[in-house]
Coordinates of N, CA and C in Angstrom, one line a residue:
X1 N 107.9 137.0 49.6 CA 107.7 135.6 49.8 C 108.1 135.2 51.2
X2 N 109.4 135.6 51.6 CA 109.5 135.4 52.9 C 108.5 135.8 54.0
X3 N 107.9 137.2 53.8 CA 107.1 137.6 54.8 C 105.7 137.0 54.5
X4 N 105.3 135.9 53.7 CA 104.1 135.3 53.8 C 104.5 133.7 54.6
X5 N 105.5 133.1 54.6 CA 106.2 132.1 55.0 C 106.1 132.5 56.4
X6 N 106.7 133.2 56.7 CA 106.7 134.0 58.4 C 105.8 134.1 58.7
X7 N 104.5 134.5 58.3 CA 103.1 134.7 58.7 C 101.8 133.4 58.7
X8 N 102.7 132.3 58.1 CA 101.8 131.3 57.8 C 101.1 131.3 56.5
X9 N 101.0 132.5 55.6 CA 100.9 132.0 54.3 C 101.8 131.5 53.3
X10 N 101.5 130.8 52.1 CA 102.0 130.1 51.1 C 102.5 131.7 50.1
X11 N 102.9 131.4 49.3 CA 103.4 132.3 47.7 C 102.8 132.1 46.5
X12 N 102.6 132.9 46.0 CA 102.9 133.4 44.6 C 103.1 133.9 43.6
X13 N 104.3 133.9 43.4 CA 104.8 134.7 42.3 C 104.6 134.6 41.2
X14 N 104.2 135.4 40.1 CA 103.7 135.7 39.3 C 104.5 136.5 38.3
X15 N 104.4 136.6 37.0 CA 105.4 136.9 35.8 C 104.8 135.5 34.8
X16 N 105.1 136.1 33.3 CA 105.2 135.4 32.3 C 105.9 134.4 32.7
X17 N 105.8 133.6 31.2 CA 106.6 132.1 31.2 C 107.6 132.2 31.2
X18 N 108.7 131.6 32.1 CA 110.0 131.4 31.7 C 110.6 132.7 32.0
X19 N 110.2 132.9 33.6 CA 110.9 134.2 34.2 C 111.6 134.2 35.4
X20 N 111.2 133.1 35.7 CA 112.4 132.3 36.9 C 111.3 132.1 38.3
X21 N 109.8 132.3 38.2 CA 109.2 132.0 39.1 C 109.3 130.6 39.7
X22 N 109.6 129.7 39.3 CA 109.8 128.3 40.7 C 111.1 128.0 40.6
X23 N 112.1 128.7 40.2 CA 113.3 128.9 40.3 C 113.7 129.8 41.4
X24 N 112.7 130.9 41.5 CA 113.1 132.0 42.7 C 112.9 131.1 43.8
X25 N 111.4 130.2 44.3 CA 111.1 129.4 44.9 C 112.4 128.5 45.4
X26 N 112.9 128.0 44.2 CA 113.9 126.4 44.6 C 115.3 127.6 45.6
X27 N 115.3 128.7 45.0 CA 116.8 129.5 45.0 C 116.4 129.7 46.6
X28 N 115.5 130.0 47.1 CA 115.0 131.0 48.8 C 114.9 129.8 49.3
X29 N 114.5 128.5 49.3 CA 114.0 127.5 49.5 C 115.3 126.8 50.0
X30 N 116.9 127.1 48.9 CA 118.0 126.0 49.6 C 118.7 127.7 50.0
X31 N 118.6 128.7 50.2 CA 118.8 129.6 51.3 C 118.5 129.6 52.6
X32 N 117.2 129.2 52.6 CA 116.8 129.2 54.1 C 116.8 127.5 54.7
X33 N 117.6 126.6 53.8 CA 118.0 125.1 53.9 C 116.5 124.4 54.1
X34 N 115.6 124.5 53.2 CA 114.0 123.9 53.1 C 114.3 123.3 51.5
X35 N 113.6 121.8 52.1 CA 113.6 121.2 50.9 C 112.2 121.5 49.9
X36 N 112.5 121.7 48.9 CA 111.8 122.6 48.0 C 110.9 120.8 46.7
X37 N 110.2 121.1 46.9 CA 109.5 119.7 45.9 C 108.5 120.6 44.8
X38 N 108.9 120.4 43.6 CA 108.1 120.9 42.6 C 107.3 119.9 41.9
X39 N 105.8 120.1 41.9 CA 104.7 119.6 41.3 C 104.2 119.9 40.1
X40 N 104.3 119.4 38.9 CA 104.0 120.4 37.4 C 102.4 119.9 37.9
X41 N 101.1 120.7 37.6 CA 99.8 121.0 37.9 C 99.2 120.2 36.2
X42 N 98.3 119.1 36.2 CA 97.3 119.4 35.3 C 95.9 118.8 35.4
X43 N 95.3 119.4 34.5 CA 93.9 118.5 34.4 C 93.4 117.4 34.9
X44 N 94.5 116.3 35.5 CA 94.2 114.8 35.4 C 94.5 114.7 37.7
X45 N 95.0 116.0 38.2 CA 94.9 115.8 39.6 C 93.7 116.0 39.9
X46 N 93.3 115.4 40.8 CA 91.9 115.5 42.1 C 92.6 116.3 43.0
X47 N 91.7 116.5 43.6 CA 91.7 116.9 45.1 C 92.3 116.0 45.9
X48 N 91.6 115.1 45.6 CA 92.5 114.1 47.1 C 94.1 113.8 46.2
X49 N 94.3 113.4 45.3 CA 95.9 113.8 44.8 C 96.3 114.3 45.9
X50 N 95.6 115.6 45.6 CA 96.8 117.1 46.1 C 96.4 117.3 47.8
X51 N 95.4 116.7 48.2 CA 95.5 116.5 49.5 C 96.7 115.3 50.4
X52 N 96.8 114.3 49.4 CA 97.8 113.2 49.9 C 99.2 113.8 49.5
X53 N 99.1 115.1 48.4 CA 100.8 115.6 48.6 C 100.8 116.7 49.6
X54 N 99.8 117.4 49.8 CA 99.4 118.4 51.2 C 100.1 117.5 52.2
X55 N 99.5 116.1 52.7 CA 99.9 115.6 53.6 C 101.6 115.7 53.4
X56 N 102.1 114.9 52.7 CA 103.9 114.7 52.7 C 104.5 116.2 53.3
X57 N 103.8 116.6 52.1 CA 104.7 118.2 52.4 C 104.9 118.8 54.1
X58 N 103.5 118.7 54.5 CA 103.3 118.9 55.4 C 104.1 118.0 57.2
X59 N 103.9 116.5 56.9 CA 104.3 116.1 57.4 C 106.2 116.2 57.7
X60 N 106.9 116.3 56.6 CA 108.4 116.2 56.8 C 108.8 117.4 56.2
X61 N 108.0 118.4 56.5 CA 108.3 120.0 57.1 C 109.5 120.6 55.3
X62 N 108.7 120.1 54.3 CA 109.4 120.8 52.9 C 107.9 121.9 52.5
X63 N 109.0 122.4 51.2 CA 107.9 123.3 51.0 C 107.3 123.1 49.7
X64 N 106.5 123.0 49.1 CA 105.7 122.6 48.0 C 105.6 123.4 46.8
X65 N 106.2 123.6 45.9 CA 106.0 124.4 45.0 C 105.1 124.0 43.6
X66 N 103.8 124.7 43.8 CA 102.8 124.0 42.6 C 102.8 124.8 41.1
X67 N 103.8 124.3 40.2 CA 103.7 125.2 39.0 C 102.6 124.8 38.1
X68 N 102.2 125.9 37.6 CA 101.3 126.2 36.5 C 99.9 125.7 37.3
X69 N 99.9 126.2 38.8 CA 98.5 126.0 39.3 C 97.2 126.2 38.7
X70 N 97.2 126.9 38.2 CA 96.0 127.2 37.7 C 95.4 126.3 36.0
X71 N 96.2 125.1 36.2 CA 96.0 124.1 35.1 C 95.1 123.2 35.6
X72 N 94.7 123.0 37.3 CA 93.9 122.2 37.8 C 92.5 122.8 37.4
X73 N 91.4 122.1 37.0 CA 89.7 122.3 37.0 C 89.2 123.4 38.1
X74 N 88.4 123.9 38.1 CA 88.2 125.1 39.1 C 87.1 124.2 40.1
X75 N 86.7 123.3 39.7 CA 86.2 122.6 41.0 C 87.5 121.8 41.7
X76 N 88.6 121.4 41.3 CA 89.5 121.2 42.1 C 90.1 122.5 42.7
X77 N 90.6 123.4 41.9 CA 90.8 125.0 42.7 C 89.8 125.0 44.4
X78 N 88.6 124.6 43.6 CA 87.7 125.0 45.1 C 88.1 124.3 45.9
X79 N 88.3 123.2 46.1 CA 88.9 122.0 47.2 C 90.1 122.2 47.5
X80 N 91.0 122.5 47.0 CA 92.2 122.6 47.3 C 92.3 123.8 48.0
X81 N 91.7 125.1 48.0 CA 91.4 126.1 48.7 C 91.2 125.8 50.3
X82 N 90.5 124.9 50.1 CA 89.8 124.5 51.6 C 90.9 123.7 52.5
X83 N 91.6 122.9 51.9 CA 92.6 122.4 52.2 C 93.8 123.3 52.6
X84 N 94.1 124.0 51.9 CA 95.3 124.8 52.1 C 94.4 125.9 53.3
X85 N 93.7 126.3 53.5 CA 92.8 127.4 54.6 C 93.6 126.0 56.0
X86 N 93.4 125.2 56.0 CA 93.4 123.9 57.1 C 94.4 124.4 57.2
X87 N 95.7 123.5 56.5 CA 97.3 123.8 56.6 C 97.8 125.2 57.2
X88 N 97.4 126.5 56.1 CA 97.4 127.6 56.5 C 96.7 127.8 58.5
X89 N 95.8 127.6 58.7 CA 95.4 127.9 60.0 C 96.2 126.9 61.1
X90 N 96.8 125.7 60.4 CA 97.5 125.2 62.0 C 99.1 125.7 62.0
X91 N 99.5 126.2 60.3 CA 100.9 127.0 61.0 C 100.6 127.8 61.4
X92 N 99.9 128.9 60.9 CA 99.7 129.9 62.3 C 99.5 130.1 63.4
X93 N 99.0 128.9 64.2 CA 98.1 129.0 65.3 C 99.1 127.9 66.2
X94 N 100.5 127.8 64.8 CA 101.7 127.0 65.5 C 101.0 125.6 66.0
X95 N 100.0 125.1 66.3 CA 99.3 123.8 66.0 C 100.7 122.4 65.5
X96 N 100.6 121.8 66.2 CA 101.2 120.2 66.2 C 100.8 119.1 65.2
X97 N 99.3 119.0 64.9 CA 98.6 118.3 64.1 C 97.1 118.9 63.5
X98 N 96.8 118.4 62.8 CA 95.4 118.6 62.0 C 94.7 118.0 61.2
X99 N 93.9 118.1 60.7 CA 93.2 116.8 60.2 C 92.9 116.9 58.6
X100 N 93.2 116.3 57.7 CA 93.3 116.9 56.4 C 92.7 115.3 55.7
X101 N 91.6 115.9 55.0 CA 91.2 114.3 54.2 C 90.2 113.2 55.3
X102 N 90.1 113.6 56.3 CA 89.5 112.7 57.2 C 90.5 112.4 58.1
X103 N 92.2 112.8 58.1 CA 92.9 111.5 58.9 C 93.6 113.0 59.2
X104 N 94.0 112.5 60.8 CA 95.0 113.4 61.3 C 96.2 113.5 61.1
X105 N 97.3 114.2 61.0 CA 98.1 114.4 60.4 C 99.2 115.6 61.2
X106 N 100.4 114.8 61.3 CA 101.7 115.6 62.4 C 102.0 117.0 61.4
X107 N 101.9 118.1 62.0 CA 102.7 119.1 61.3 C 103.9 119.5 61.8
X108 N 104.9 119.5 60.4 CA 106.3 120.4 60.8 C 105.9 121.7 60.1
X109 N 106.5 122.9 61.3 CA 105.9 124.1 61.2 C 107.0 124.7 60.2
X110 N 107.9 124.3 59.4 CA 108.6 124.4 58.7 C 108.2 124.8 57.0
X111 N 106.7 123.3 57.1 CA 106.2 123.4 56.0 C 105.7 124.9 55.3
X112 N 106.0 124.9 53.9 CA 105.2 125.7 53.3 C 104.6 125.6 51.7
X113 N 103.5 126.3 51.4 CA 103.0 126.1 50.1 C 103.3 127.0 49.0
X114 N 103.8 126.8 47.9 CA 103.7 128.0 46.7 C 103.0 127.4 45.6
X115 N 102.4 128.6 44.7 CA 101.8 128.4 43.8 C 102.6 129.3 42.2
X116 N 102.6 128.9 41.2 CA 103.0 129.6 40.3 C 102.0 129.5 39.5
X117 N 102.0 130.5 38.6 CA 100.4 130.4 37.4 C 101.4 130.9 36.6
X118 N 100.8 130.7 35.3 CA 101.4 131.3 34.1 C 99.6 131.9 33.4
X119 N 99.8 132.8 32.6 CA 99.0 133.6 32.3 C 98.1 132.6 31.2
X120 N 96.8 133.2 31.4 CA 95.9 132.9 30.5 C 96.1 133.2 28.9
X121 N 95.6 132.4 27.6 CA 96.1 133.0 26.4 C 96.5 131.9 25.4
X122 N 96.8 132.9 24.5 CA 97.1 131.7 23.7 C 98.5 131.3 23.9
X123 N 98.3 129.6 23.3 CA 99.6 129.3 23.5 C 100.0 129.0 24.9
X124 N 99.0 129.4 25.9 CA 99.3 128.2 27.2 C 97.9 127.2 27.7
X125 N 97.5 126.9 26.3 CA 96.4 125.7 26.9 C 95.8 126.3 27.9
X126 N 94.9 125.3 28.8 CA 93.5 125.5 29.4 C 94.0 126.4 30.8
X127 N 93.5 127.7 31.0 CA 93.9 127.9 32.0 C 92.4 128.5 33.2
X128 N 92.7 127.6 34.4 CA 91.4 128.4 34.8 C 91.8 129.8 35.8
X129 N 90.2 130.0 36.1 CA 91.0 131.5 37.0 C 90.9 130.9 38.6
X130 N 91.8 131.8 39.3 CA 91.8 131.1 40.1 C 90.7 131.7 41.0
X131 N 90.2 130.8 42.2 CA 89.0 131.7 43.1 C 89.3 132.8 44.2
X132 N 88.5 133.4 44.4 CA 88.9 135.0 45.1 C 89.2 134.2 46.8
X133 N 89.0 133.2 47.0 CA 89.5 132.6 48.4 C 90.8 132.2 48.3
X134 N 90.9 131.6 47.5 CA 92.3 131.1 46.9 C 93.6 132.3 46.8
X135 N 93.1 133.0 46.0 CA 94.2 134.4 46.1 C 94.6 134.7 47.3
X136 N 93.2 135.3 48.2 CA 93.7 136.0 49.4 C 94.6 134.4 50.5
X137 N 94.7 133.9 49.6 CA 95.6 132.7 50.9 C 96.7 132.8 50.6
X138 N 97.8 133.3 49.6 CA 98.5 133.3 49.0 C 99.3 134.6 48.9
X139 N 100.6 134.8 49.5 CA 101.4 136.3 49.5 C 101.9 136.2 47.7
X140 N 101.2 137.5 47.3 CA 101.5 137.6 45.7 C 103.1 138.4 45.6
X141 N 104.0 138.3 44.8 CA 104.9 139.1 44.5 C 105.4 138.8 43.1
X142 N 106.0 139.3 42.7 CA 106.5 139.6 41.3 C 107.8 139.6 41.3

């Protein structure tokens, strides 16, 4: 997870329910003294939602931890993909500002994104898969 943060990608950690995945997050998160904001994911966010918390995150340089991602609609998956590619390309390119949603926006290069999924199946309600752009944005670890 660290070496995706360093590189400008977001995380994913991955494991069953209830195995300490946004826990490992919050733990590395008040290690490296980043404030850590956890988002429970469902059915009822849009895109622009999760673009207006892209903005916060992004703006006052915390890191975003999205559990049970993969509970958003896969047409929101697709947008938020595109979003996170934005974010993703101005930490890298170390970039000051960028434009997210229509409206420009200050970045602290501090910011970062995580995602947590819990597995498809029974007994964890609706889960979609996520898109093959979406993965490769995202450093996986276990």
């Amino acid at each position: 997870l660290t070496q995706g943060i360093f590189n400008g990608y977001g995380g994913n950690p991955y494991g069953p329910a209830g195995t300490g995945k946004t826990e490992s997050v919050k733990a590395l998160g008040q290690c490296l003294g980043r404030q850590v904001l956890v988002f429970n994911c469902d059915e009822g966010i849009d895109f622009k939602s999760m673009g207006r918390i892209f903005t916060g995150i992004v703006k006052c340089g915390a890191w975003g931890c999205f559990d049970e991602f993969n509970r958003l609609d896969e047409e929101v998956l697709s947008a938020v993909s595109q979003q996170i590619q934005v974010i993703q390309s101005a930490l890298q390119h170390r970039e000051r500002s960028m434009v997210l949603l229509g409206t420009n926006v200050d970045v602290d290069l501090n910011s970062g994104i995580f995602v947590t999924l819990n597995p498809a199946g029974k007994g964890y309600g609706a889960r979609s898969k996520l898109p093959d752009n979406l993965k490769q944005l995202l450093r996986s670890g276990a």
